[in-house]
CSV table of C-alpha atoms in Angstrom, one decimal:
chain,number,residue,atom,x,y,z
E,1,UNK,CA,0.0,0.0,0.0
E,2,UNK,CA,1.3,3.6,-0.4
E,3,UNK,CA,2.9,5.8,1.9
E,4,UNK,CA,0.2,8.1,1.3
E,5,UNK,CA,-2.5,5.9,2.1
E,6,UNK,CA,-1.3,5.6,5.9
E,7,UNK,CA,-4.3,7.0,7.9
E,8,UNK,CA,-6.7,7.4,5.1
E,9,UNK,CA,-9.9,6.4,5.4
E,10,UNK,CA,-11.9,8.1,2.1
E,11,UNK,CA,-10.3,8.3,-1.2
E,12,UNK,CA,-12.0,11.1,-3.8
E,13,UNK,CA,-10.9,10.6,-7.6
E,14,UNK,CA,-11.1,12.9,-10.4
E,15,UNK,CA,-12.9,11.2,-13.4
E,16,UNK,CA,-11.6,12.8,-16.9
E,17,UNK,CA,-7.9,12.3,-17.2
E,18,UNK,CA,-7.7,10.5,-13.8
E,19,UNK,CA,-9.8,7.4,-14.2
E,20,UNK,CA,-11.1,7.8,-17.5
E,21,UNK,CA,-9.5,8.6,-21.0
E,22,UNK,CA,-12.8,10.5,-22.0
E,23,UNK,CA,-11.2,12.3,-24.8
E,24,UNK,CA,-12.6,10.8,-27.9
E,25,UNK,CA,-15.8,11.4,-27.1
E,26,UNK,CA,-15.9,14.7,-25.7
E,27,UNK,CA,-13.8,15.9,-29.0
E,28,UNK,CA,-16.5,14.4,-30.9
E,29,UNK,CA,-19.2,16.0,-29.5
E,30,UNK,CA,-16.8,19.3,-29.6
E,31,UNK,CA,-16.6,19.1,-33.0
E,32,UNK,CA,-20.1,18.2,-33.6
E,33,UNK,CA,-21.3,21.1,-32.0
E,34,UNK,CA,-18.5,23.2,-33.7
E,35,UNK,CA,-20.2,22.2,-37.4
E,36,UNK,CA,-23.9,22.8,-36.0
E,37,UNK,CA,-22.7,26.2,-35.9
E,38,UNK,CA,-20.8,26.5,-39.4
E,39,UNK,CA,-17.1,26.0,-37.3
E,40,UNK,CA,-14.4,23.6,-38.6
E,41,UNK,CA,-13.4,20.9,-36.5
E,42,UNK,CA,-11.2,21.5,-33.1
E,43,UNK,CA,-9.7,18.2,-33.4
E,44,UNK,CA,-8.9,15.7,-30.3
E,45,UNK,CA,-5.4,17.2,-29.9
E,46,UNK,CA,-7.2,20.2,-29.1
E,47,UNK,CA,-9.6,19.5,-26.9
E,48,UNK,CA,-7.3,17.4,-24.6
E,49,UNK,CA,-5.8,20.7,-23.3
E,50,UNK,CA,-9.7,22.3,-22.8
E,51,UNK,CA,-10.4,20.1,-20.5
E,52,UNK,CA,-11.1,20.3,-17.3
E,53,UNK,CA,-13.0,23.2,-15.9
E,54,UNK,CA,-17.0,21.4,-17.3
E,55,UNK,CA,-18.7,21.5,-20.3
E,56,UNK,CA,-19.3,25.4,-20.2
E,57,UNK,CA,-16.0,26.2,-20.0
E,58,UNK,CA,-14.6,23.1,-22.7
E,59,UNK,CA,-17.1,25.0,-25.2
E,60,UNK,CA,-15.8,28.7,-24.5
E,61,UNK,CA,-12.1,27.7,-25.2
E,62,UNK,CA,-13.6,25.6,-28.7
E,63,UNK,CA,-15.8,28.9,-29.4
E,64,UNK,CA,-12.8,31.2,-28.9
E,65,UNK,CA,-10.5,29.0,-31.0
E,66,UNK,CA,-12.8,29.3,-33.8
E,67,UNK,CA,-13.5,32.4,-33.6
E,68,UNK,CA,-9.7,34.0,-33.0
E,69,UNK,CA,-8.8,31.4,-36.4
E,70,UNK,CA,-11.8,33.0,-38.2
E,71,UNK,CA,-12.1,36.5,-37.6
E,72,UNK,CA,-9.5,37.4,-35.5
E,73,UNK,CA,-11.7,37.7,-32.3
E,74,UNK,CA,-11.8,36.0,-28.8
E,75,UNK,CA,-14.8,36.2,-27.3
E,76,UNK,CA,-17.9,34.5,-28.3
E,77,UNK,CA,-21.0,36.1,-27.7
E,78,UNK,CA,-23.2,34.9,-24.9
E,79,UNK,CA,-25.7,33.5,-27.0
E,80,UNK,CA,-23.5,31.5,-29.2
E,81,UNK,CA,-21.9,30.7,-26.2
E,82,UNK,CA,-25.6,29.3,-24.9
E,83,UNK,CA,-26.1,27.5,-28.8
E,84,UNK,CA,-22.7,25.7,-28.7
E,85,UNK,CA,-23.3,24.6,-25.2
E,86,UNK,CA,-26.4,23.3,-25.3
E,87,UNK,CA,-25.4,21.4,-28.9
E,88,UNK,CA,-22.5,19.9,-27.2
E,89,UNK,CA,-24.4,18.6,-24.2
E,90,UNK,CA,-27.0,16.9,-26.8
E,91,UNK,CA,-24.1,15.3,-28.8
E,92,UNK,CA,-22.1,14.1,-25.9
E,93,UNK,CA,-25.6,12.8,-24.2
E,94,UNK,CA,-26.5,10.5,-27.0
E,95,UNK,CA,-23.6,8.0,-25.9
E,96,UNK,CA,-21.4,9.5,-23.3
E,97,UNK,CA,-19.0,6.3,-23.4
E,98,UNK,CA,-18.6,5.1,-26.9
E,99,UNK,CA,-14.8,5.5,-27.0
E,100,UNK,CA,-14.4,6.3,-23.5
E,101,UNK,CA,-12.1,3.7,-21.4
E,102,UNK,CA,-10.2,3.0,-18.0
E,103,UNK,CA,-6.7,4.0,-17.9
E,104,UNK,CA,-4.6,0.9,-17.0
E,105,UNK,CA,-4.4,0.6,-13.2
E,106,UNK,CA,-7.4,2.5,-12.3
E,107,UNK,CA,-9.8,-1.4,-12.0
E,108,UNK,CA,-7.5,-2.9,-10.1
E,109,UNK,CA,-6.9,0.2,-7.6
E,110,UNK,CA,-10.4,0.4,-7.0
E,111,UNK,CA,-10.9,-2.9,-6.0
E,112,UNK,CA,-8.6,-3.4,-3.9
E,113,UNK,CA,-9.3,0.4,-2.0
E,114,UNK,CA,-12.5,-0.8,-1.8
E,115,UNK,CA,-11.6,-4.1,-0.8
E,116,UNK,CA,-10.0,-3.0,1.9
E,117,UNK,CA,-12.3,-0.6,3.3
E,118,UNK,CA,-12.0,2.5,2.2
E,119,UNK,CA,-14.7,5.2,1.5
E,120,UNK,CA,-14.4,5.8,-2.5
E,121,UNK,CA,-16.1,9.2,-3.7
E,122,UNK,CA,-15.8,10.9,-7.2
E,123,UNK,CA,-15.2,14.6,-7.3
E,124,UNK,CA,-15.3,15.7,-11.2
E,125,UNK,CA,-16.1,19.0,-13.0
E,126,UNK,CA,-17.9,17.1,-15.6
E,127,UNK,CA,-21.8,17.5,-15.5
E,128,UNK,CA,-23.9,15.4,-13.2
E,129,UNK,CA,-26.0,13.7,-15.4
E,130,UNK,CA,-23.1,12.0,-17.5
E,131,UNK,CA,-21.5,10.2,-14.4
E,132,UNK,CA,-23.9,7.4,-13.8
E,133,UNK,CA,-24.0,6.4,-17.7
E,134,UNK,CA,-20.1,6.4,-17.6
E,135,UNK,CA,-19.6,4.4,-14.5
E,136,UNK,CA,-22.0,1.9,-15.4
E,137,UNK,CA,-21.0,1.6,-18.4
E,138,UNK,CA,-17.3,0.7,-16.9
E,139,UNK,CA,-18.8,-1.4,-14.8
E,140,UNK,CA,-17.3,0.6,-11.8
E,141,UNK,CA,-20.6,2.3,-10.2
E,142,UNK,CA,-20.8,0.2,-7.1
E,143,UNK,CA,-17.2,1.4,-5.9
E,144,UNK,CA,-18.1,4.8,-5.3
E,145,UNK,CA,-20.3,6.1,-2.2
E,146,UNK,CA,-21.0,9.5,-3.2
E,147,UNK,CA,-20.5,11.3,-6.6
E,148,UNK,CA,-20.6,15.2,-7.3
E,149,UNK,CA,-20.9,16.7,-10.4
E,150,UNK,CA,-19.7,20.1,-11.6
E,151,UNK,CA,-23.1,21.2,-11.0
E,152,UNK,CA,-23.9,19.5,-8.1
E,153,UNK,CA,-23.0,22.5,-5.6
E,154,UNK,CA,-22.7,26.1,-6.2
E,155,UNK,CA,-19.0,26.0,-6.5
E,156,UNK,CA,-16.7,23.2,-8.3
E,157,UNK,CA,-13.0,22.5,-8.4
E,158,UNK,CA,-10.3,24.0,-7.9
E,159,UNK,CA,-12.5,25.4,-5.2
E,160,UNK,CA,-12.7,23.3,-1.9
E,161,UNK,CA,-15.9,22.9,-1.3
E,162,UNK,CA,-16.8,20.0,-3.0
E,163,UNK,CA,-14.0,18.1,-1.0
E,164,UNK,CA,-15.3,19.7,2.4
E,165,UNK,CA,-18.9,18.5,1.0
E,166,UNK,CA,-17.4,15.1,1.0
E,167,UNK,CA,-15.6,15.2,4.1
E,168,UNK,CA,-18.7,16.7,6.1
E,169,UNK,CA,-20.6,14.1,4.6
E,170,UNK,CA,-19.4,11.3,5.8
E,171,UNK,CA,-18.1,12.7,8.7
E,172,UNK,CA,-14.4,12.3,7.9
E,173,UNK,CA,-11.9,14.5,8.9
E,174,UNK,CA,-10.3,16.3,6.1
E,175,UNK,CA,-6.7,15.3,7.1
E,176,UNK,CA,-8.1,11.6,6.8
E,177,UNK,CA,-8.6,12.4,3.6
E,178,UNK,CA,-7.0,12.0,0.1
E,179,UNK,CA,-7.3,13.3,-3.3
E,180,UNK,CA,-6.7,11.5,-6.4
E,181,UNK,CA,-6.3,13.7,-9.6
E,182,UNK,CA,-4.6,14.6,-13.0
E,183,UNK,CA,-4.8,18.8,-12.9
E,184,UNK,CA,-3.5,21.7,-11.2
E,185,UNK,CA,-7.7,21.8,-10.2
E,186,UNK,CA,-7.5,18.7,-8.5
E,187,UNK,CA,-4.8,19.4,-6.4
E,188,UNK,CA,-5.3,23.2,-5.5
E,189,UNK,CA,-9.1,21.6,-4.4
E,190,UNK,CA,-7.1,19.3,-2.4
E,191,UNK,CA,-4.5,21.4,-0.7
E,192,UNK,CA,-7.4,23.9,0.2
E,193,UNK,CA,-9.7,21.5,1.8
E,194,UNK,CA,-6.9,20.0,4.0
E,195,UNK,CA,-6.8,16.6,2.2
E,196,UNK,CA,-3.6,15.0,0.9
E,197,UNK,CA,-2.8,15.4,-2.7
E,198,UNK,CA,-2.0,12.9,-5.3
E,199,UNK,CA,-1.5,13.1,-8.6
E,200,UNK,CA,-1.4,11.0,-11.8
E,201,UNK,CA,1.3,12.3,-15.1
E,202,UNK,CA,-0.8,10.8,-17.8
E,203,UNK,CA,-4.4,13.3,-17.6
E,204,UNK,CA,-5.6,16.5,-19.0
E,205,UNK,CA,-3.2,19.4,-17.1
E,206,UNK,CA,-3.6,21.7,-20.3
E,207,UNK,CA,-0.5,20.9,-20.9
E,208,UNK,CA,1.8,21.8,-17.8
E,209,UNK,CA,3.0,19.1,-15.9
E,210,UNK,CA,1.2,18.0,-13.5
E,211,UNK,CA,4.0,18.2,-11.0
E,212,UNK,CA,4.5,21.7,-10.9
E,213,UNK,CA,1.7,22.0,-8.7
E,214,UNK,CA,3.3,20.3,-6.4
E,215,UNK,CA,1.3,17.4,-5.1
E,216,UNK,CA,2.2,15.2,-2.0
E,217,UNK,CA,3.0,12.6,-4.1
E,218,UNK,CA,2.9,11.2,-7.9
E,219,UNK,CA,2.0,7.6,-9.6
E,220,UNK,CA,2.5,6.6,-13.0
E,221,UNK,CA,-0.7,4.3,-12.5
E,222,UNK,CA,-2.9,4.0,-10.1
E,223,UNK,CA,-1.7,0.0,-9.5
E,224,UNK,CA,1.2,2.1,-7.5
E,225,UNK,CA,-1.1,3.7,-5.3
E,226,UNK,CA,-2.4,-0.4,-3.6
């Protein structure tokens, strides 16, 4: 078992770029929403370093992209803004999981943390109503006691209080508490709620290195981590 793990008793994980390579299909239904509105395609390459901050904010950085490469401005009107989101959520809604998969390591490290007692929550930006078609999909639903959404509560990461939420919860104390991500979001969330941070190399840090933000400790794969 990890160092980190000493004195743990409730484990939050990120989803996107943590547990889940969920890339393919959110640049699919990117780009889908992109051509609804006469855009060219962002491309998966792209979107990779969107995500991260939900849906909304995904669809503003594709919206600005196309419109800085079009006409040389940078901020989409609110309305579009509205158009492309709401196009996006109906494409990525149709099948949330078509090319979506586990990154290695992430099964086997929640069996065995769940195995062996530990309180398993999910913490993710990603809206609400895509999480329980995803897990179950996976065929990892049952491992998690409590899920939150980026619309869940009022704030979302890299605020605390979705962790706190957590904690409070189920009655944890927050320095009995660890958090499992792939973003500088994840772990500023952490590191303000009092938790322990860890972090994973391989997600969506819009391209910084994960690192930087200087987590309490890093894993290749989540296999490390039991």
């Amino acid at each position: 078992m990890h160092p980190l793990l000493v004195d743990i008793e409730l484990v939050a994980f990120d989803l996107d770029g943590t547990l889940i390579d969920s890339v393919p299909d959110l640049a699919l239904a990117v780009d889908a929403a992109l051509a609804e509105l006469g855009f060219p395609a962002a491309g998966e390459a792209r979107v990779r370093d969107w995500v991260g901050n939900g849906s909304l904010v995904l669809m503003e950085r594709a919206l600005c992209y196309s419109i800085l490469a079009g006409s040389g401005k940078s901020d989409p009107a609110t309305c579009l803004l509205e158009r492309a989101h709401a196009a996006f959520l109906a494409h990525y809604g149709r099948d949330p999981g078509a090319h979506t998969r586990l990154y290695p390591g992430a099964r086997e490290c929640l069996d065995a943390l769940r195995g062996r007692g530990f309180t398993l929550a999910l913490v993710t930006n990603k809206p609400h109503a895509f999480i329980a078609p995803l897990l179950e999909g996976l065929g990892i639903a049952e491992h998690f006691s409590l899920c939150l959404g980026g619309d869940s509560l009022p704030e979302k990461k890299p605020h605390p209080a979705p962790l706190l939420h957590v904690a409070a919860h189920f009655e944890v104390a927050t320095e009995a508490c660890l958090m499992v991500g792939d973003s500088r979001h994840d772990i500023a969330a952490g590191k303000a709620a009092g938790f322990r941070t860890l972090a994973v190399p391989y997600g969506y840090n819009h391209g910084e290195p994960v690192r930087q933000t200087d987590p309490d400790g890093v894993v290749e794969s989540l296999a490390e981590l039991v």
